[in-house]
Amino acid sequence: MEHIITPKVEYVKLLNTYPEKKSALGTLYLTATHLIYVEQTNNNARTETWVLHHHIMSVEKLPLTASGCPLLIRCKTFQLLHLLFQRERDCQDVFQSLLRLSQPVKEEELYAFLCNPHQNEEDRRQGWEFISVANDFSRMGLSNEYWEISHLNKNYEICSTYPSILGLPKNASVAVVTGSAKFRSRGRLPVLSYYHKDTKAALCRCSQPLSGLTSRCVEDEQMLQAISQANSNCPFIYVVDTRPKLNAMANRAAGKGYENEDNYSNIRFQFQGIENIHVMRNSLQKLLEVCSMKSPSMSDYLTGLENSGWLRHIKSVMDAGVFLAKAVCDERASVLVHCSDGWDRTAQVCSLACILLDPYYRTIKGLMVLIEKEWISFGHKFSHRCGHLDTDPKEVSPVFTQFLECVWQLSEQLPCVFEFNERYLIEIHNQVYACQYGNFIGNCQKERLDMRLHEKTFSLWPHLLKNQHLYRNPLYRRSLESTVLRPSTLPLHFKFWCGMYNHYDRGMHPKQSVLDQLLSLTQKQVEGERTMTELQRQLAVADGVLPDPSGPINTPAEQDSPSEKTPTAPVVQSNGSCAPLINGDAEEAGPGAEKCNEKEGADPGATEHDLTSSEDKPVSVETEHSKEEVQESS
Amino acid sequence: MELSEHIKTANVEDVTLRRPFHPALRGTLCVTSHHLLFSDRKDEASWQLLILLKNIDAIEKRAVGSSGTITIKCKDLLVLQLEIPGMEECLNIASSIEALSSLESVTEMYPFFYRPSHLTLNGPWGLSSTEQYYKQTERLWDRWRVSTVNSDYSVCPSYPSAVIVPREVDDDKLIHSARFRQGGRFPVLSYCHHRNGMVIMRSSQPLTGANKKRCKEDELLLQAVIDGSELGYIIDLRSAQQAQQARMTGGGFESKSFYSHWKRIHRHHERGKVVQESLIKLVEACSDPSHSVDRWLSKLENSKWLSHVHSALSTAGLVVECVERDGHSVLVHGSEGTDNTLLVSSLAQLILDPASRTVTGFLCLLEREWIQAGHPFQQRCAHSAYSHARLKQECPIFLLLLDCVWQVWRQFPLALEFSEALLLRLAQEVYASNYGTFLCNSEQERCAAGVKENTHCLFQSLLRPDIEEQYLNPLYEPTDLAIWPSVHPQSLQLWTGLFLRWTEYAQNMEEAREEVWSIVKEHHEQAGPDRTNNTLSTHCDTLTSFENLMDELTIL
């Protein structure tokens, strides 16, 4: 709170990205956690824009214009706010406050440490235990004849950025394990990522070997041998270096590098050519420039898309994932994957391969498990990559975003194989940057343990599960469950993800949603069935057939209410901009008194507006042709 | 020459057929006057593939030892391979295909021979006529009339015999106006908006020429269109510069001084060869096996196909804005008024008029605005994306229309009664068909060739209840509002349904469509409005009576 100089500024203009639309006039509020813009329209309806401070990527003061002082706010969720202040002092104050608020210095300043979603300690504990990597190992069939769950790293001594439990080949001795760890960058030795029951092939991950130009390590060679021996179905293992060959060779000069095929028996070595975090960061930067172009021509847009290189990088990740899945499933070969440190590209391709191989990871809960396993526990540096704190900007990179996009690309090509829809991926993305839950804070398990996140913050997953009806894919076919996905990786299947990168430019999105329509159809059905069973149960109770567990019988009126509610719920969801997600949680958080007041006063109005606007939409909301344009050209 | 004289080898055994995503098949190949027939006679339940020869856009021959391979590239973008044992047979087949797939004479084409048992030739041909349309559209009666000035097609050879014009303009003026417009295409009514009575007119360019000729009757005709209101818009589908240049070749534009109540807006649209080449480039890009995203995006950009989609939808949006939002009438024309003009006017109607979004309404729109309005289908659709033949007058403007309609459907997936399947069917029929609907270039030609008497009508057949069902959109919810598509480049996409039609991708999408259908059907069955509510309420009644009983018990 001490960073807020001016908590409320009136007569602030919110400029629209598209020149043809009128800009709004309203009031700006700064709270401890959010920036809130309340637009005052003629008929007293209010629309609110809530932006979490953690979502703010950059704040920029633009040169003074005749109409006022402009402030440009860019968000990590790809929202863009262009504000215009009447007084330069207000602008400066807000600018200063936001600079400070959007870049916390200490972990304790993060939202998750303030946020209390009305849960008791028991809920909190259960929430954190809800997703368990150990359970996933048992689901895969570990321990078994070849693989075991090892606690060698329980004090994070072998590798500080790895989880405390590791899947290791049974016949690898402690000496081999520790020896191999010493030969791998940051001690990230080869361990199990996924065990494919049907083929006995294993997907393993590690970091680059410290081979330099000539070094070798017997234990590391034995380690790979042990992985190979754990799969009797194939006489060799693939070693996949996800980097471009040139990058890997450059690393050799620095004493790192890649496996020399002569030193390891029975390996097949392969480069995959995924670029590093810096290239990806710059590529996203260029992509976002394309997204925010003002009325580009089709050629400008396509050329911009090409020049950003973004889809090329997405394809390179997908290609690598598909390669791994094919090796495991078609060749029954085990694969060892690494990049440099084994926490960015390796996480991307391993998790993608898991999704291709195992239908479980295509479910709502399965994706949580996968993210928890391949990303959180294996030390993807979320704090650094997302820039949660004011740290080195060169560490920031959209590695996780790319993974989510790959999943989206798959879902576009194979619309019936995922239990979740696009909104689930976008919500996870928002939550990664929101720092409202503890899951994505810190860079590895050890750090999180030191921060005592499980005691001080809550887990995201139960919250997502509570809302899972919003994230369901109505086209999901369980019958396709058992199949390995074989997506086409031809370039024409890689599309620009408008729903993510232009998420807040509602005008660009389809005006009617098939998803909402199908969700409401299926939802009604589910509700209807539920009501029926409930009524039958009550009849049985009333008849005396069943004992009455819940006291008096509910009145019929109450029974009717769920079916009445159903149709409206999806509509509100579809039209809210950023508001609904953050709104709901902010209400629970309630850090600033004034904010709570604002919210209570405004909420019904806002919802009403949402509803009406959804009906107007076809006529008025979206027009690209202004009257000015007509006159100009005539 | 008889068609059969082109066939030197009618039958070949042991031919291998290769199709994308299917295992190779061995069987017998037959060539008939209009078809290529492949049948796999492995077991009794034989599988057959029947291809209209007219559907074949290009063939490529290759000799492999003593046998030959023919690659057949169809106008619906399917590519097939036939391995034919015996070089001579292979060459014979190839030359038959080449000759028979490019027949020039309309009456030799298959629709004149197509006689399915379930259809009779006596049935009605077409869905509607100008007169019927006028009769059904009450809002026209006041100020508009049907003119039969063109009844013998002498005033405008490409117009239908009847057109709708302002009531106060007599036929004599129309004749004069026609002389002043390219190809005689004087301004006629295309659509009258149900909300405000504003109209969309279409015509060809005025023949003002280098010395700025004028035509009083043409000016009066347009004056009568806006009928005293202060302003109308002329949407000229050429850039201002192109319109200027057109004067050098006798064409031109309506000048401000003579048409003072009309405001002219120029919007550049590519036409003819350029659009045809776009299609060729796009189809080539889609079948490029290269794995480079950059190459794909650059080819996609270079084809300019999406740019054409973008301009068509933008201009249609502009027309809609003039009519619906600003309440002005609009005249649309380019040069000939037979291509982009029809594209823009029919898209504008789809956006504005809820009636044109039903299956029947859409087909009526196509009939009125494309077939009767004289889009030269035979010239434009002679070849598709694969042909090596020198381009003459080919131009896939109709395909572009279907693509634009698909974009609208993607953005308003509930607003159209028909589904993508109908668009795909039309995309196929327009190039090769059993029906006579898309034959010839104008009503006059169709009349002369006896198309209506001797062929079946596609639209009639699509509307038969058993057929129509497969083209319905399960999620259709009619809306009276204009459906205004976004034309941000991010909002427009490659029409994968058409351009990736023969890939595995199409199968995945088909699965999704089936799933949508099954959800909707299930919903109708289970939560049908009457039944469920009824059961619910009976249950509620029972509950209430139980409750009353319980209350009584408590009292007791």
XYZ file of N, CA, C and O in Angstrom, chain A residues 36-175:
560
model
N -7.693 -0.912 -11.351
C -9.088 -1.077 -11.778
C -9.509 0.159 -12.543
O -9.335 1.291 -12.070
N -10.037 -0.071 -13.713
C -10.541 1.047 -14.503
C -12.057 0.900 -14.603
O -12.561 -0.124 -15.058
N -12.774 1.914 -14.115
C -14.228 1.856 -14.142
C -14.721 2.849 -15.170
O -14.526 4.051 -15.035
N -15.356 2.301 -16.184
C -15.827 3.148 -17.269
C -17.240 3.599 -16.960
O -18.108 2.819 -16.587
N -17.468 4.905 -17.091
C -18.793 5.442 -16.824
C -19.482 5.653 -18.159
O -19.054 6.466 -18.965
N -20.528 4.898 -18.424
C -21.238 5.114 -19.687
C -22.526 5.882 -19.412
O -22.924 6.063 -18.258
N -23.173 6.304 -20.462
C -24.325 7.207 -20.341
C -25.451 6.633 -19.493
O -25.989 7.300 -18.622
N -25.795 5.393 -19.768
C -26.965 4.842 -19.084
C -26.606 4.247 -17.722
O -27.243 3.308 -17.261
N -25.583 4.806 -17.101
C -25.191 4.400 -15.755
C -24.734 2.961 -15.620
O -24.582 2.457 -14.517
N -24.547 2.296 -16.746
C -23.959 0.969 -16.663
C -22.456 1.145 -16.489
O -21.871 2.116 -16.986
N -21.854 0.249 -15.743
C -20.407 0.376 -15.522
C -19.717 -0.822 -16.134
O -20.191 -1.942 -16.016
N -18.632 -0.563 -16.811
C -17.807 -1.709 -17.162
C -16.486 -1.542 -16.443
O -15.961 -0.439 -16.335
N -15.985 -2.629 -15.971
C -14.754 -2.562 -15.200
C -13.669 -3.360 -15.886
O -13.924 -4.418 -16.456
N -12.481 -2.856 -15.829
C -11.328 -3.608 -16.280
C -10.412 -3.782 -15.079
O -10.005 -2.797 -14.471
N -10.161 -5.004 -14.715
C -9.273 -5.294 -13.583
C -7.964 -5.836 -14.117
O -7.960 -6.787 -14.896
N -6.899 -5.245 -13.701
C -5.603 -5.776 -14.100
C -4.771 -6.028 -12.845
O -4.562 -5.123 -12.036
N -4.360 -7.261 -12.712
C -3.517 -7.638 -11.586
C -2.138 -7.003 -11.771
O -1.584 -7.022 -12.859
N -1.597 -6.446 -10.701
C -0.275 -5.819 -10.839
C 0.769 -6.801 -11.357
O 1.642 -6.449 -12.129
N 0.652 -8.057 -10.906
C 1.649 -9.042 -11.355
C 1.552 -9.314 -12.850
O 2.461 -9.840 -13.455
N 0.403 -9.005 -13.427
C 0.242 -9.250 -14.859
C 0.884 -8.167 -15.705
O 0.997 -8.303 -16.912
N 1.252 -7.063 -15.050
C 1.819 -5.951 -15.821
C 3.265 -6.249 -16.188
O 4.089 -6.553 -15.336
N 3.538 -6.195 -17.468
C 4.885 -6.484 -17.930
C 5.706 -5.204 -18.000
O 6.845 -5.150 -17.573
N 5.088 -4.139 -18.554
C 5.822 -2.889 -18.641
C 4.844 -1.714 -18.599
O 3.689 -1.828 -19.009
N 5.340 -0.608 -18.073
C 4.560 0.625 -18.060
C 5.407 1.669 -18.761
O 6.593 1.802 -18.483
N 4.786 2.364 -19.684
C 5.575 3.294 -20.476
C 4.837 4.627 -20.573
O 3.652 4.669 -20.906
N 5.542 5.710 -20.241
C 4.951 7.043 -20.413
C 5.279 7.517 -21.822
O 6.439 7.598 -22.199
N 4.269 7.804 -22.592
C 4.502 8.273 -23.958
C 4.562 9.793 -23.945
O 4.102 10.436 -23.003
N 5.122 10.373 -24.994
C 5.221 11.844 -25.027
C 3.849 12.522 -24.906
O 2.850 12.025 -25.403
N 3.857 13.627 -24.227
C 2.658 14.420 -23.982
C 1.967 14.780 -25.303
O 2.603 15.132 -26.274
N 0.640 14.669 -25.322
C -0.089 15.106 -26.517
C -1.056 16.216 -26.120
O -1.216 16.511 -24.930
N -1.702 16.785 -27.116
C -2.620 17.889 -26.856
C -3.776 17.432 -25.971
O -4.282 18.185 -25.146
N -4.174 16.154 -26.132
C -5.343 15.704 -25.380
C -4.995 15.184 -23.996
O -5.880 14.847 -23.219
N -3.722 15.056 -23.658
C -3.378 14.627 -22.315
C -2.086 13.840 -22.252
O -1.296 13.827 -23.195
N -1.893 13.202 -21.092
C -0.675 12.424 -20.864
C -0.962 10.950 -21.062
O -1.712 10.353 -20.312
N -0.373 10.334 -22.083
C -0.648 8.922 -22.335
C 0.257 7.992 -21.531
O 1.435 8.291 -21.308
N -0.342 6.892 -21.096
C 0.402 5.866 -20.374
C 0.066 4.526 -21.022
O -1.102 4.205 -21.213
N 1.112 3.787 -21.387
C 0.884 2.518 -22.086
C 1.256 1.369 -21.158
O 2.390 1.290 -20.682
N 0.289 0.504 -20.885
C 0.535 -0.617 -19.981
C 0.456 -1.917 -20.766
O -0.562 -2.221 -21.378
N 1.545 -2.670 -20.764
C 1.570 -3.961 -21.458
C 1.537 -5.076 -20.430
O 2.237 -5.012 -19.424
N 0.728 -6.075 -20.706
C 0.579 -7.148 -19.719
C 1.164 -8.457 -20.216
O 1.255 -8.707 -21.410
N 1.521 -9.280 -19.239
C 2.053 -10.601 -19.578
C 0.967 -11.497 -20.129
O 1.247 -12.552 -20.689
N -0.272 -11.105 -19.948
C -1.396 -11.855 -20.514
C -1.754 -11.312 -21.894
O -2.803 -11.638 -22.427
N -0.905 -10.440 -22.417
C -1.053 -9.864 -23.760
C -2.179 -8.844 -23.855
O -2.672 -8.543 -24.920
N -2.574 -8.325 -22.675
C -3.523 -7.221 -22.677
C -2.727 -5.932 -22.857
O -1.585 -5.827 -22.406
N -3.357 -4.971 -23.507
C -2.689 -3.707 -23.765
C -3.632 -2.600 -23.312
O -4.767 -2.538 -23.778
N -3.179 -1.747 -22.385
C -4.041 -0.646 -21.939
C -3.372 0.657 -22.307
O -2.223 0.904 -21.951
N -4.133 1.492 -22.996
C -3.600 2.782 -23.395
C -4.425 3.841 -22.678
O -5.567 4.096 -23.044
N -3.862 4.425 -21.627
C -4.626 5.380 -20.811
C -4.202 6.801 -21.144
O -3.064 7.057 -21.535
N -5.141 7.723 -20.951
C -4.848 9.122 -21.217
C -5.287 9.927 -19.998
O -6.469 9.950 -19.637
N -4.303 10.566 -19.359
C -4.614 11.345 -18.152
C -4.744 12.819 -18.509
O -4.076 13.308 -19.419
N -5.580 13.517 -17.761
C -5.708 14.957 -18.011
C -4.523 15.718 -17.430
O -4.039 16.670 -18.009
N -4.111 15.268 -16.235
C -3.023 16.006 -15.604
C -1.743 15.188 -15.616
O -1.738 14.000 -15.287
N -0.676 15.831 -15.929
C 0.615 15.172 -16.031
C 1.024 14.604 -14.678
O 1.632 13.531 -14.603
N 0.622 15.299 -13.575
C 1.037 14.810 -12.261
C 0.399 13.458 -11.934
O 1.036 12.566 -11.405
N -0.893 13.333 -12.255
C -1.574 12.060 -12.017
C -0.886 10.935 -12.780
O -0.667 9.849 -12.260
N -0.567 11.261 -14.018
C 0.083 10.268 -14.872
C 1.399 9.818 -14.244
O 1.682 8.628 -14.134
N 2.171 10.768 -13.812
C 3.463 10.482 -13.200
C 3.279 9.627 -11.938
O 3.997 8.652 -11.736
N 2.296 10.000 -11.121
C 2.057 9.259 -9.874
C 1.694 7.805 -10.166
O 2.239 6.879 -9.571
N 0.754 7.642 -11.097
C 0.310 6.284 -11.428
C 1.478 5.495 -12.016
O 1.711 4.342 -11.660
N 2.232 6.154 -12.876
C 3.392 5.535 -13.501
C 4.355 5.019 -12.435
O 4.751 3.845 -12.434
N 4.690 5.899 -11.492
C 5.629 5.535 -10.423
C 5.094 4.374 -9.590
O 5.813 3.421 -9.310
N 3.813 4.506 -9.217
C 3.240 3.462 -8.373
C 3.259 2.119 -9.104
O 3.643 1.103 -8.534
N 2.858 2.146 -10.372
C 2.769 0.890 -11.114
C 4.141 0.268 -11.322
O 4.300 -0.946 -11.256
N 5.134 1.110 -11.577
C 6.488 0.585 -11.753
C 6.872 -0.248 -10.550
O 7.398 -1.354 -10.660
N 6.575 0.298 -9.389
C 6.951 -0.375 -8.154
C 6.054 -1.599 -7.904
O 6.525 -2.688 -7.571
N 4.731 -1.401 -8.110
C 3.777 -2.467 -7.793
C 3.912 -3.658 -8.742
O 3.680 -4.797 -8.349
N 4.303 -3.374 -9.976
C 4.358 -4.471 -10.931
C 5.672 -5.238 -10.839
O 5.812 -6.280 -11.456
N 6.614 -4.702 -10.098
C 7.883 -5.421 -9.978
C 8.271 -5.607 -8.527
O 9.117 -4.893 -8.003
N 7.645 -6.563 -7.879
C 7.975 -6.786 -6.476
C 9.443 -7.201 -6.345
O 9.989 -7.831 -7.254
N 10.028 -6.831 -5.232
C 11.438 -7.154 -5.029
C 11.575 -8.459 -4.253
O 12.433 -9.282 -4.524
N 10.710 -8.610 -3.274
C 10.805 -9.796 -2.431
C 9.635 -10.739 -2.687
O 8.544 -10.302 -3.038
N 9.897 -12.031 -2.491
C 8.834 -13.017 -2.683
C 7.596 -12.719 -1.843
O 6.463 -12.920 -2.280
N 7.825 -12.236 -0.623
C 6.697 -12.042 0.288
C 5.700 -11.017 -0.255
O 4.581 -10.921 0.213
N 6.147 -10.228 -1.225
C 5.219 -9.232 -1.774
C 4.268 -9.842 -2.789
O 3.345 -9.196 -3.249
N 4.530 -11.086 -3.175
C 3.690 -11.681 -4.214
C 2.275 -11.942 -3.682
O 2.071 -12.218 -2.503
N 1.348 -11.845 -4.614
C -0.076 -11.951 -4.303
C -0.400 -13.200 -3.485
O -1.213 -13.169 -2.567
N 0.251 -14.309 -3.828
C -0.062 -15.578 -3.187
C 0.098 -15.511 -1.667
O -0.581 -16.219 -0.927
N 0.976 -14.647 -1.200
C 1.205 -14.583 0.238
C 0.148 -13.710 0.929
O 0.047 -13.696 2.141
N -0.588 -12.948 0.132
C -1.644 -12.105 0.694
C -3.007 -12.765 0.537
O -3.942 -12.483 1.267
N -3.079 -13.631 -0.464
C -4.370 -14.145 -0.892
C -4.846 -15.257 0.030
O -4.108 -16.182 0.340
N -6.093 -15.157 0.453
C -6.648 -16.192 1.303
C -7.998 -16.608 0.763
O -9.005 -15.980 1.002
N -8.024 -17.675 -0.025
C -9.286 -18.054 -0.661
C -10.231 -18.796 0.288
O -10.779 -19.822 -0.074
N -10.457 -18.293 1.470
C -11.416 -18.853 2.429
C -11.282 -20.347 2.596
O -12.245 -21.092 2.447
N -10.090 -20.789 2.858
C -9.920 -22.210 3.087
C -9.209 -22.367 4.419
O -8.409 -21.530 4.800
N -9.509 -23.462 5.088
C -8.795 -23.693 6.340
C -7.526 -24.485 6.069
O -7.250 -24.869 4.940
N -6.794 -24.735 7.116
C -5.500 -25.401 6.964
C -5.653 -26.798 6.365
O -4.825 -27.247 5.598
N -6.751 -27.445 6.729
C -6.973 -28.790 6.228
C -7.188 -28.754 4.700
O -6.613 -29.546 3.960
N -7.990 -27.779 4.266
C -8.214 -27.614 2.823
C -6.900 -27.338 2.131
O -6.618 -27.847 1.055
N -6.114 -26.486 2.775
C -4.835 -26.113 2.192
C -3.946 -27.344 2.010
O -3.396 -27.567 0.934
N -3.894 -28.159 3.050
C -3.043 -29.342 2.980
C -3.541 -30.289 1.892
O -2.788 -30.745 1.037
N -4.854 -30.507 1.914
C -5.413 -31.399 0.903
C -5.196 -30.852 -0.506
O -4.944 -31.595 -1.438
N -5.307 -29.532 -0.607
C -5.102 -28.887 -1.899
C -3.716 -29.171 -2.439
O -3.533 -29.492 -3.609
N -2.746 -29.073 -1.564
C -1.370 -29.312 -2.017
C -1.108 -30.779 -2.306
O -0.255 -31.128 -3.104
N -1.860 -31.656 -1.622
C -1.626 -33.089 -1.846
C -2.425 -33.630 -3.029
O -2.251 -34.767 -3.440
N -3.315 -32.779 -3.543
C -4.254 -33.231 -4.566
C -3.538 -33.789 -5.797
O -3.930 -34.802 -6.365
N -2.485 -33.110 -6.216
C -1.724 -33.605 -7.359
C -0.407 -34.165 -6.834
O 0.345 -33.456 -6.162
N -0.159 -35.434 -7.127
C 1.052 -36.046 -6.584
C 1.843 -36.721 -7.685
O 1.324 -37.556 -8.429
N 3.099 -36.341 -7.757
C 3.970 -36.927 -8.767
C 4.206 -38.403 -8.447
O 4.269 -39.245 -9.338
N 4.287 -38.706 -7.158
C 4.520 -40.094 -6.760
C 3.388 -40.985 -7.258
O 3.612 -42.086 -7.772
N 2.152 -40.482 -7.135
C 1.009 -41.262 -7.627
C 1.112 -41.507 -9.120
O 0.700 -42.547 -9.616
N 1.642 -40.507 -9.817
C 1.744 -40.678 -11.265
C 2.755 -41.765 -11.603
O 2.559 -42.524 -12.549
N 3.816 -41.840 -10.810
C 4.781 -42.925 -11.014
C 4.089 -44.272 -10.835
O 4.286 -45.186 -11.630
N 3.248 -44.390 -9.808
C 2.577 -45.688 -9.616
C 1.604 -45.942 -10.759
O 1.431 -47.083 -11.174
N 0.971 -44.872 -11.238
C 0.056 -45.044 -12.372
C 0.785 -45.629 -13.577
O 0.256 -46.449 -14.322
N 2.042 -45.192 -13.761
C 2.846 -45.713 -14.877
C 3.322 -47.135 -14.614
O 3.832 -47.801 -15.513
N 3.192 -47.578 -13.373
C 3.602 -48.940 -13.057
C 4.936 -49.024 -12.341
O 5.590 -50.065 -12.326
N 5.377 -47.914 -11.761
C 6.626 -47.935 -10.987
C 6.312 -48.217 -9.514
O 5.261 -47.811 -9.047
N 7.175 -48.813 -8.764
C 8.391 -49.479 -9.236
C 8.060 -50.811 -9.905
O 7.043 -51.405 -9.607
N 8.919 -51.223 -10.771
C 8.726 -52.520 -11.406
C 10.075 -53.210 -11.560
O 11.074 -52.792 -10.971
N 10.075 -54.181 -12.389
C 11.263 -54.989 -12.610
C 12.490 -54.145 -12.995
O 13.619 -54.466 -12.665
N 12.254 -53.058 -13.736
C 13.383 -52.323 -14.317
C 13.612 -50.955 -13.680
O 14.703 -50.432 -13.701
N 12.542 -50.369 -13.181
C 12.651 -49.001 -12.685
C 12.216 -48.919 -11.232
O 11.344 -49.654 -10.797
N 12.847 -47.999 -10.493
C 12.432 -47.840 -9.103
C 12.351 -46.362 -8.753
O 12.923 -45.514 -9.435
N 11.623 -46.105 -7.669
C 11.549 -44.733 -7.189
C 12.634 -44.571 -6.132
O 12.675 -45.311 -5.149
N 13.526 -43.622 -6.373
C 14.691 -43.484 -5.502
C 14.582 -42.224 -4.652
O 14.080 -41.193 -5.106
N 15.057 -42.331 -3.423
C 15.055 -41.167 -2.535
C 16.462 -40.613 -2.338
O 16.723 -39.895 -1.388
N 17.360 -40.969 -3.231
C 18.751 -40.521 -3.106
C 18.862 -39.002 -3.024
O 19.760 -38.466 -2.381
N 17.912 -38.326 -3.653
C 18.008 -36.859 -3.712
C 17.115 -36.207 -2.669
O 16.737 -35.054 -2.809
N 16.805 -36.952 -1.591
C 15.787 -36.404 -0.682
C 16.244 -35.110 -0.022
O 15.417 -34.283 0.344
N 17.523 -34.921 0.129
C 17.991 -33.639 0.688
C 18.521 -32.702 -0.391
O 19.210 -31.736 -0.100
N 18.202 -33.013 -1.622
C 18.609 -32.201 -2.778
C 20.128 -32.082 -2.858
O 20.661 -31.068 -3.271
N 20.826 -33.138 -2.448
C 22.282 -33.072 -2.433
C 22.891 -33.497 -3.761
O 23.910 -32.962 -4.179
N 22.254 -34.451 -4.407
C 22.795 -34.879 -5.695
C 22.530 -33.811 -6.751
O 23.391 -33.436 -7.528
N 21.293 -33.302 -6.735
C 20.953 -32.243 -7.675
C 19.978 -31.305 -6.991
O 18.876 -31.696 -6.628
N 20.391 -30.064 -6.840
C 19.591 -29.126 -6.044
C 18.330 -28.689 -6.776
O 17.379 -28.235 -6.160
N 18.294 -28.821 -8.112
C 17.121 -28.338 -8.850
C 16.176 -29.467 -9.242
O 15.190 -29.246 -9.935
N 16.491 -30.690 -8.828
C 15.625 -31.827 -9.121
C 14.677 -32.052 -7.951
O 14.905 -31.557 -6.849
N 13.618 -32.825 -8.184
C 12.727 -33.159 -7.064
C 13.381 -34.159 -6.121
O 14.420 -34.732 -6.437
N 12.742 -34.376 -4.980
C 13.351 -35.260 -3.983
C 13.193 -36.720 -4.385
O 14.002 -37.548 -4.012
N 12.137 -37.061 -5.119
C 12.041 -38.458 -5.577
C 12.337 -38.529 -7.069
O 11.925 -37.673 -7.840
N 13.106 -39.537 -7.426
C 13.523 -39.688 -8.819
C 13.230 -41.104 -9.297
O 13.307 -42.058 -8.513
N 12.882 -41.227 -10.563
C 12.749 -42.553 -11.146
C 14.076 -42.942 -11.777
O 14.585 -42.236 -12.642
N 14.658 -44.046 -11.304
C 15.973 -44.449 -11.803
C 15.937 -45.920 -12.218
O 15.147 -46.702 -11.689
N 16.821 -46.284 -13.156
C 16.869 -47.702 -13.521
C 17.356 -48.529 -12.333
O 18.249 -48.102 -11.600
N 16.776 -49.696 -12.143
C 17.078 -50.498 -10.953
C 18.536 -50.908 -10.903
O 19.131 -50.973 -9.835
N 19.093 -51.147 -12.079
C 20.455 -51.665 -12.061
C 21.535 -50.580 -12.090
O 22.688 -50.857 -12.385
N 21.143 -49.335 -11.813
C 22.160 -48.290 -11.698
C 22.545 -48.151 -10.229
O 21.694 -47.873 -9.391
N 23.819 -48.356 -9.919
C 24.254 -48.298 -8.527
C 24.337 -46.850 -8.074
O 24.323 -45.922 -8.890
N 24.430 -46.672 -6.758
C 24.536 -45.321 -6.209
C 25.764 -44.623 -6.783
O 25.716 -43.440 -7.130
N 26.848 -45.358 -6.937
C 28.076 -44.763 -7.475
C 27.861 -44.270 -8.889
O 28.308 -43.182 -9.262
